[in-house]
Coordinates of C-alpha atoms in Angstrom, one line a residue:
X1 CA -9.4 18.1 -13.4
X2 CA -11.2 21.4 -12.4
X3 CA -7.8 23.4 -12.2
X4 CA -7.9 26.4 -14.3
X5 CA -4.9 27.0 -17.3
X6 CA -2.4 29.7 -16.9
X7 CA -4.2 31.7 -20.1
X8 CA -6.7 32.3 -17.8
X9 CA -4.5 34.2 -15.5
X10 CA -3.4 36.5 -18.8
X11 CA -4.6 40.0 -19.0
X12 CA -5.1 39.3 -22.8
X13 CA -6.7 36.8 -22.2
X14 CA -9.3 39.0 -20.0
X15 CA -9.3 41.3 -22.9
X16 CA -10.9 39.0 -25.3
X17 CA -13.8 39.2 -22.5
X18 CA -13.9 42.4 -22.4
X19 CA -14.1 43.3 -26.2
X20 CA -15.3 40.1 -27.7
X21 CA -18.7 40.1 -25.5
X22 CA -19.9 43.3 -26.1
X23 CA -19.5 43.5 -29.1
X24 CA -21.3 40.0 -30.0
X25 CA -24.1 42.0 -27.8
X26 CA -24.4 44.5 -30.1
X27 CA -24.2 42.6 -33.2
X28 CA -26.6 40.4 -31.9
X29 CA -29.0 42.4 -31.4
X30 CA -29.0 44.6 -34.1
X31 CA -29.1 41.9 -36.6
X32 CA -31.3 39.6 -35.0
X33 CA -33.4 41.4 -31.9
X34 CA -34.3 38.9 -30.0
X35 CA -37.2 37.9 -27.8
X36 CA -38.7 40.7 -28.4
X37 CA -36.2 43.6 -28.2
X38 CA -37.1 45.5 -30.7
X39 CA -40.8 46.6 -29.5
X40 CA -39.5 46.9 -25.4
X41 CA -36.4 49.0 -26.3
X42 CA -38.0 51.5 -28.9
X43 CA -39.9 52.3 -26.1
X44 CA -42.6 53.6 -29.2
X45 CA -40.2 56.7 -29.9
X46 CA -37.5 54.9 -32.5
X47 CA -35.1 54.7 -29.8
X48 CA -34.0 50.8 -30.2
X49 CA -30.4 51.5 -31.7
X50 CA -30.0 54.2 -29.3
X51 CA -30.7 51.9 -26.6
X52 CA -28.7 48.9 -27.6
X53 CA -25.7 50.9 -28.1
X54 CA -26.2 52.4 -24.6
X55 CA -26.8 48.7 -22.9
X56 CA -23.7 47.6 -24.8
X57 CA -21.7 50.7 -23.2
X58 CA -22.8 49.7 -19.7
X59 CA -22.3 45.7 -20.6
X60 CA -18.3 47.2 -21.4
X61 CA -18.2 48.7 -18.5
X62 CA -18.9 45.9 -15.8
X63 CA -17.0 43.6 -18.1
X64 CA -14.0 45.9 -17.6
X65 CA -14.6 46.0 -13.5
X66 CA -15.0 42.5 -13.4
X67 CA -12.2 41.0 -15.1
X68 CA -10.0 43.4 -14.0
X69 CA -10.5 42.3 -10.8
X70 CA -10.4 38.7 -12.1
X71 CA -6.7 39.2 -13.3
X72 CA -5.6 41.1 -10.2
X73 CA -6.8 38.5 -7.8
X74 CA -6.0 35.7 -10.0
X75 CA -2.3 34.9 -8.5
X76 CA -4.0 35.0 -4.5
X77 CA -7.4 32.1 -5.7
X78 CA -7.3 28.6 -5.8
X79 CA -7.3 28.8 -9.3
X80 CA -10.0 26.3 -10.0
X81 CA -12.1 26.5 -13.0
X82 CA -15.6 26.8 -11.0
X83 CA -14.1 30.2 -9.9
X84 CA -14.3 31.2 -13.5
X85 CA -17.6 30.0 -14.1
X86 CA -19.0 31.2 -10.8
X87 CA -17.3 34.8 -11.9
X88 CA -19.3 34.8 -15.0
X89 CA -22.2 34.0 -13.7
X90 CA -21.8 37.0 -11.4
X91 CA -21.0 39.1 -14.0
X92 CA -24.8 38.1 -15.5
X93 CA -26.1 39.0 -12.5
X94 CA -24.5 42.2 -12.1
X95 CA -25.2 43.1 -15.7
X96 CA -28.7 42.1 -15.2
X97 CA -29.3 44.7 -12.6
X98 CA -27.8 47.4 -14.5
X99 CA -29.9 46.3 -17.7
X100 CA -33.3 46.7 -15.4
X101 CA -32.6 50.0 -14.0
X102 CA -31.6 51.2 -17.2
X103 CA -34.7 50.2 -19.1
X104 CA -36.9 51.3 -15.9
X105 CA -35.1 54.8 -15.8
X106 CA -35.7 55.4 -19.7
X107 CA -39.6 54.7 -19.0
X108 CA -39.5 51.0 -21.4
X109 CA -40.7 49.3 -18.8
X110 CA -43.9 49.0 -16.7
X111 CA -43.5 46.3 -14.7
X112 CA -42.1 46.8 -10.6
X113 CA -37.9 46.7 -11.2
X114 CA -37.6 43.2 -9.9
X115 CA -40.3 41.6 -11.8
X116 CA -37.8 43.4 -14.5
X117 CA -34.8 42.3 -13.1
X118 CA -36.6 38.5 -13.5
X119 CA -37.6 39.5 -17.3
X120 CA -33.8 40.8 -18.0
X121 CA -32.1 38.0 -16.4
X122 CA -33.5 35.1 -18.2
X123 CA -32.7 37.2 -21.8
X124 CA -28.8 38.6 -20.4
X125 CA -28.2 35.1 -19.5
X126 CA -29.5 33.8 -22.9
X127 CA -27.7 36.3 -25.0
X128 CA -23.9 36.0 -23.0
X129 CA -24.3 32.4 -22.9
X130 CA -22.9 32.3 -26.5
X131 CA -19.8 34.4 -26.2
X132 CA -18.6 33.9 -22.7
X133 CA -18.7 29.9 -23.8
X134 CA -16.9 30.2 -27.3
X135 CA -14.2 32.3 -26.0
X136 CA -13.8 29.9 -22.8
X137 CA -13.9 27.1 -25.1
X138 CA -11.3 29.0 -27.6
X139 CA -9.1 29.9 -24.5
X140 CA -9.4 26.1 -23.7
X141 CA -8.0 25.1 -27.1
X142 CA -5.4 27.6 -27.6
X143 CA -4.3 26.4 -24.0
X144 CA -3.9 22.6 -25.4
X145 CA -2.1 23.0 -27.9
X146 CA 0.6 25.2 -26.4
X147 CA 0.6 22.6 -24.2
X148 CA 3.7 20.4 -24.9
X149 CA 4.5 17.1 -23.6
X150 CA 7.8 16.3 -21.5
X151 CA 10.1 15.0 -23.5
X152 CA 13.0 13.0 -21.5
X153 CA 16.0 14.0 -22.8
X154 CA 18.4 14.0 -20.1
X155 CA 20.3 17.7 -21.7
X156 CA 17.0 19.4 -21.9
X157 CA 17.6 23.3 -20.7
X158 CA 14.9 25.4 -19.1
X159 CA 15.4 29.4 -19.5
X160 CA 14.3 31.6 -16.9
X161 CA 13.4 34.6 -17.9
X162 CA 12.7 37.6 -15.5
X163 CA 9.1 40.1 -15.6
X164 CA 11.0 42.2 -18.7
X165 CA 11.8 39.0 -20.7
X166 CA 16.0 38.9 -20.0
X167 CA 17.1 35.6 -19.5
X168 CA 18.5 35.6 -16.2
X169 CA 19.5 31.4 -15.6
X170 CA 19.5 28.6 -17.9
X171 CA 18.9 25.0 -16.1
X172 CA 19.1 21.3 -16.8
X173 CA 15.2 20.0 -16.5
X174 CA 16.7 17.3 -14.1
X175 CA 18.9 19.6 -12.3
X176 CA 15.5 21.8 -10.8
X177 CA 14.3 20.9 -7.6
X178 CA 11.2 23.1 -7.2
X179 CA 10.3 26.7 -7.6
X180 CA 9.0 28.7 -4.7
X181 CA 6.6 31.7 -5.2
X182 CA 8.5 34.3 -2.7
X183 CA 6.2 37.9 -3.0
X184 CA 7.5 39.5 -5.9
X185 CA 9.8 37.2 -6.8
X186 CA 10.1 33.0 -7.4
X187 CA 13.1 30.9 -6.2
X188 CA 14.2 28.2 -8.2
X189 CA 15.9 25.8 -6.2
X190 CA 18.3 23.2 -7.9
X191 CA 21.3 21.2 -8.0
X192 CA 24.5 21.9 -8.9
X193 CA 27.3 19.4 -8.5
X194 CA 25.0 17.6 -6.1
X195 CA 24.7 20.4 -4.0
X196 CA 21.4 22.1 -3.2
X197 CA 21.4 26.1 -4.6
X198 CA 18.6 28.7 -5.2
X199 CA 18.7 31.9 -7.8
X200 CA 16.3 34.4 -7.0
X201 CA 14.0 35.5 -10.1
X202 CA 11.9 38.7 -10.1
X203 CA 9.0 37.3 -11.9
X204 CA 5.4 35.7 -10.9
X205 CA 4.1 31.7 -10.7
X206 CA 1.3 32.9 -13.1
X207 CA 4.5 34.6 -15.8
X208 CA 6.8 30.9 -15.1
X209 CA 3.6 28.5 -15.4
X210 CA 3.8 27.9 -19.2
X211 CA 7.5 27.3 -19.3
X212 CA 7.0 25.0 -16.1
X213 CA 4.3 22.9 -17.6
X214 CA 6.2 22.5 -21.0
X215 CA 9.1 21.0 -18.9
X216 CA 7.0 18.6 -16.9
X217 CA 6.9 20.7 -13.5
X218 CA 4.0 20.0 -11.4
X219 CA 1.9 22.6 -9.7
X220 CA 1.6 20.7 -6.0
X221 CA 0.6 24.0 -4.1
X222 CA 0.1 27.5 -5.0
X223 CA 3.2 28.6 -4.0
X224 CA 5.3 25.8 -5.2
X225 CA 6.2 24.2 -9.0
X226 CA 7.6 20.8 -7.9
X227 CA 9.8 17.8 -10.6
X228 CA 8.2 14.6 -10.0
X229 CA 11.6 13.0 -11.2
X230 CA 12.8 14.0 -7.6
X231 CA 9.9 13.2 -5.5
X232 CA 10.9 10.0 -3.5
X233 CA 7.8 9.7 -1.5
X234 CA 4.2 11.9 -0.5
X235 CA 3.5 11.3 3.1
X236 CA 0.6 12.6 5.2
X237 CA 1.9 13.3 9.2
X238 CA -0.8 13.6 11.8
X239 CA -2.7 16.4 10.5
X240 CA -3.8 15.2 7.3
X241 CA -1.2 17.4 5.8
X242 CA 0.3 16.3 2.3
X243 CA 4.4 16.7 1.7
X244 CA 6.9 15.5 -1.0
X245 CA 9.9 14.7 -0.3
X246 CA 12.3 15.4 -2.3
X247 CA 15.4 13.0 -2.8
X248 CA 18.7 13.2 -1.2
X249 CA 18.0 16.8 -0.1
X250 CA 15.8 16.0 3.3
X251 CA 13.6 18.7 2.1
X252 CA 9.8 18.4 2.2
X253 CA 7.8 20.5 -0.3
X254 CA 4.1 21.0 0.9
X255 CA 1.7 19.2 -1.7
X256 CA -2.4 20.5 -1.8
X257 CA -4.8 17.7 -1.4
X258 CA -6.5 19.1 -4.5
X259 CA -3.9 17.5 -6.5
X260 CA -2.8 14.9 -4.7
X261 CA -4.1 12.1 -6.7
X262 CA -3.3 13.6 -9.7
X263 CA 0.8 13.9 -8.1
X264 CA 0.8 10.2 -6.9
X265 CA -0.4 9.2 -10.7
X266 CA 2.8 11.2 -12.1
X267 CA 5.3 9.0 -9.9

């Protein structure tokens, strides 16, 4: 499955990026100075600490940008891990540019800046590979074993807790319907004495997605956590358009054909 965790969607998370890489950068290079570093940035007048420390700076700063902007426009993408890797690979190229006008401007370099560019990328791409894998792969691990399976016991109580952390409604697992993503809020839509209700939580589908996976909710759709105990049937009208519907309630929850087979393997 190419769907990307909910860690991923944590600013901490994003802030392991942003300190971890640089500073495996630096390290990196002042212990090791690779392919040639050390001759191309002392730039014959002892400035190759100087240097490093400056490209590490400017590495900081685009890591900053750029997963900042991953974390703010996580909740609005697919959330598919190929976004991820297709982000870091843009944040290579980006750095790579930067790294080339950099050595250019401080006179290192005397090749044309895109034959420099070519020289830099090969080297950034190189050097990054390292961290931006273990902390994906760390990320990864951290993310399966939080991971719980669902258990099946019928009094099993899910606590919803609102963005500052109060507890705002306490569920049976069996009693919730699904959960709707509403703006700035979610709506979690259950059953109480056999009759449909919703309670309105001010909270995020990225904030509820840990608690929903520990209780054996099932993302369909981006906007919708869906219990595959209640799902009677998936049915595809006209369109090509995927729906679950949801027993003895006659309501149909949309369903994205990204997961579809994964859904139809849960009932």
């Amino acid at each position: 499955m190419n769907r990307l965790p909910p860690i991923f969607g944590k600013f901490t998370t994003h802030l392991w990026y942003i300190l971890l890489t640089p500073a495996f950068f630096l390290v990196f290079f002042f212990i090791y100075t690779p392919f040639g570093s050390l001759e191309a940035l002392d730039m014959g007048r002892g400035l190759f600490f100087f240097n490093v420390t400056i490209m590490m700076c400017i590495l900081l700063v685009i890591m900053a940008i750029m997963h900042l902007a991953f974390y703010l426009l996580y909740r609005h993408m697919s959330q598919s891990l190929w976004q991820l890797i297709g982000w870091i690979d843009l944040e290579i190229i980006v750095t790579t540019f930067f790294f080339a006008m950099y050595i250019c401007l401080m006179g290192g370099s005397k090749v044309p800046y895109f034959e420099e560019v070519a020289i830099c990328l090969q080297y950034t791409f190189l050097t990054l590979f390292y961290p931006f894998f273990g902390i994906t792969m760390i990320c990864l691990l951290v993310h399966m074993e939080r991971r719980e399976i669902p258990t099946e016991q019928p009094g099993e109580s899910v606590r919803f807790q609102d963005a500052s952390g109060k507890v705002r409604i306490v569920l049976a697992k069996d009693a919730i319907l699904f959960v709707k993503a509403e703006e700035n809020y979610v709506k979690v839509h259950y059953l109480d004495n056999d009759r449909v209700k919703d309670y309105q939580l001010r909270t995020s589908m990225t904030a509820i997605a840990p608690l929903m996976e520990k209780h054996g909710m099932f993302r369909c759709q981006r906007s919708y956590y869906i219990n595959p105990r209640h799902i009677v049937a998936l049915r595809k009208d006209a369109n090509e358009l995927i729906s679950a519907e949801i027993k003895a309630t006659g309501l149909s929850i949309p369903v994205s054909r990204k997961v579809y087979q994964e859904l139809s393997a849960r009932l």
